[in-house]
């Protein structure tokens, strides 16, 4: 046991003496690319949010029960920076979605969210990957 420890420590002490210098020739480009990264990532994520919301809205309209068509037509989407919302604006939509004591629930919006999950995840994975590829391209 002592033999192994002394061999390791003597090898380590020899490695400590080695001095390696690396010169990064494109350091300016790397710094510029990383300074632009938050803006690019925000833009890409906003696009992924928009695609996701429209996908969920489309599926929700398909899932919504139709009597007069107003529930489907009342769907609206709203966007802000890194945020998106969608849903019907019909005053009775909550009663259709959640149900009442006289009517069973028909959770058309929740079903739309669940059925669109893999697509939504794909939008975000692609947005992040594309942004990282752009940053790498700028550096290279």
XYZ file of C-alpha atoms in Angstrom, residues 41-50 78-85:
18
model
C -31.720 32.111 -26.960
C -34.594 34.391 -25.938
C -35.625 34.814 -29.576
C -35.478 31.062 -30.211
C -37.436 30.267 -27.042
C -40.105 32.849 -27.909
C -40.499 31.161 -31.304
C -40.769 27.746 -29.605
C -43.397 29.138 -27.227
C -45.390 30.538 -30.140
C -51.695 35.913 -26.089
C -47.905 36.254 -26.104
C -45.344 38.160 -24.048
C -41.593 37.740 -23.679
C -40.932 34.087 -22.762
C -44.635 33.537 -22.101
C -47.725 32.394 -23.954
C -51.332 31.599 -23.102
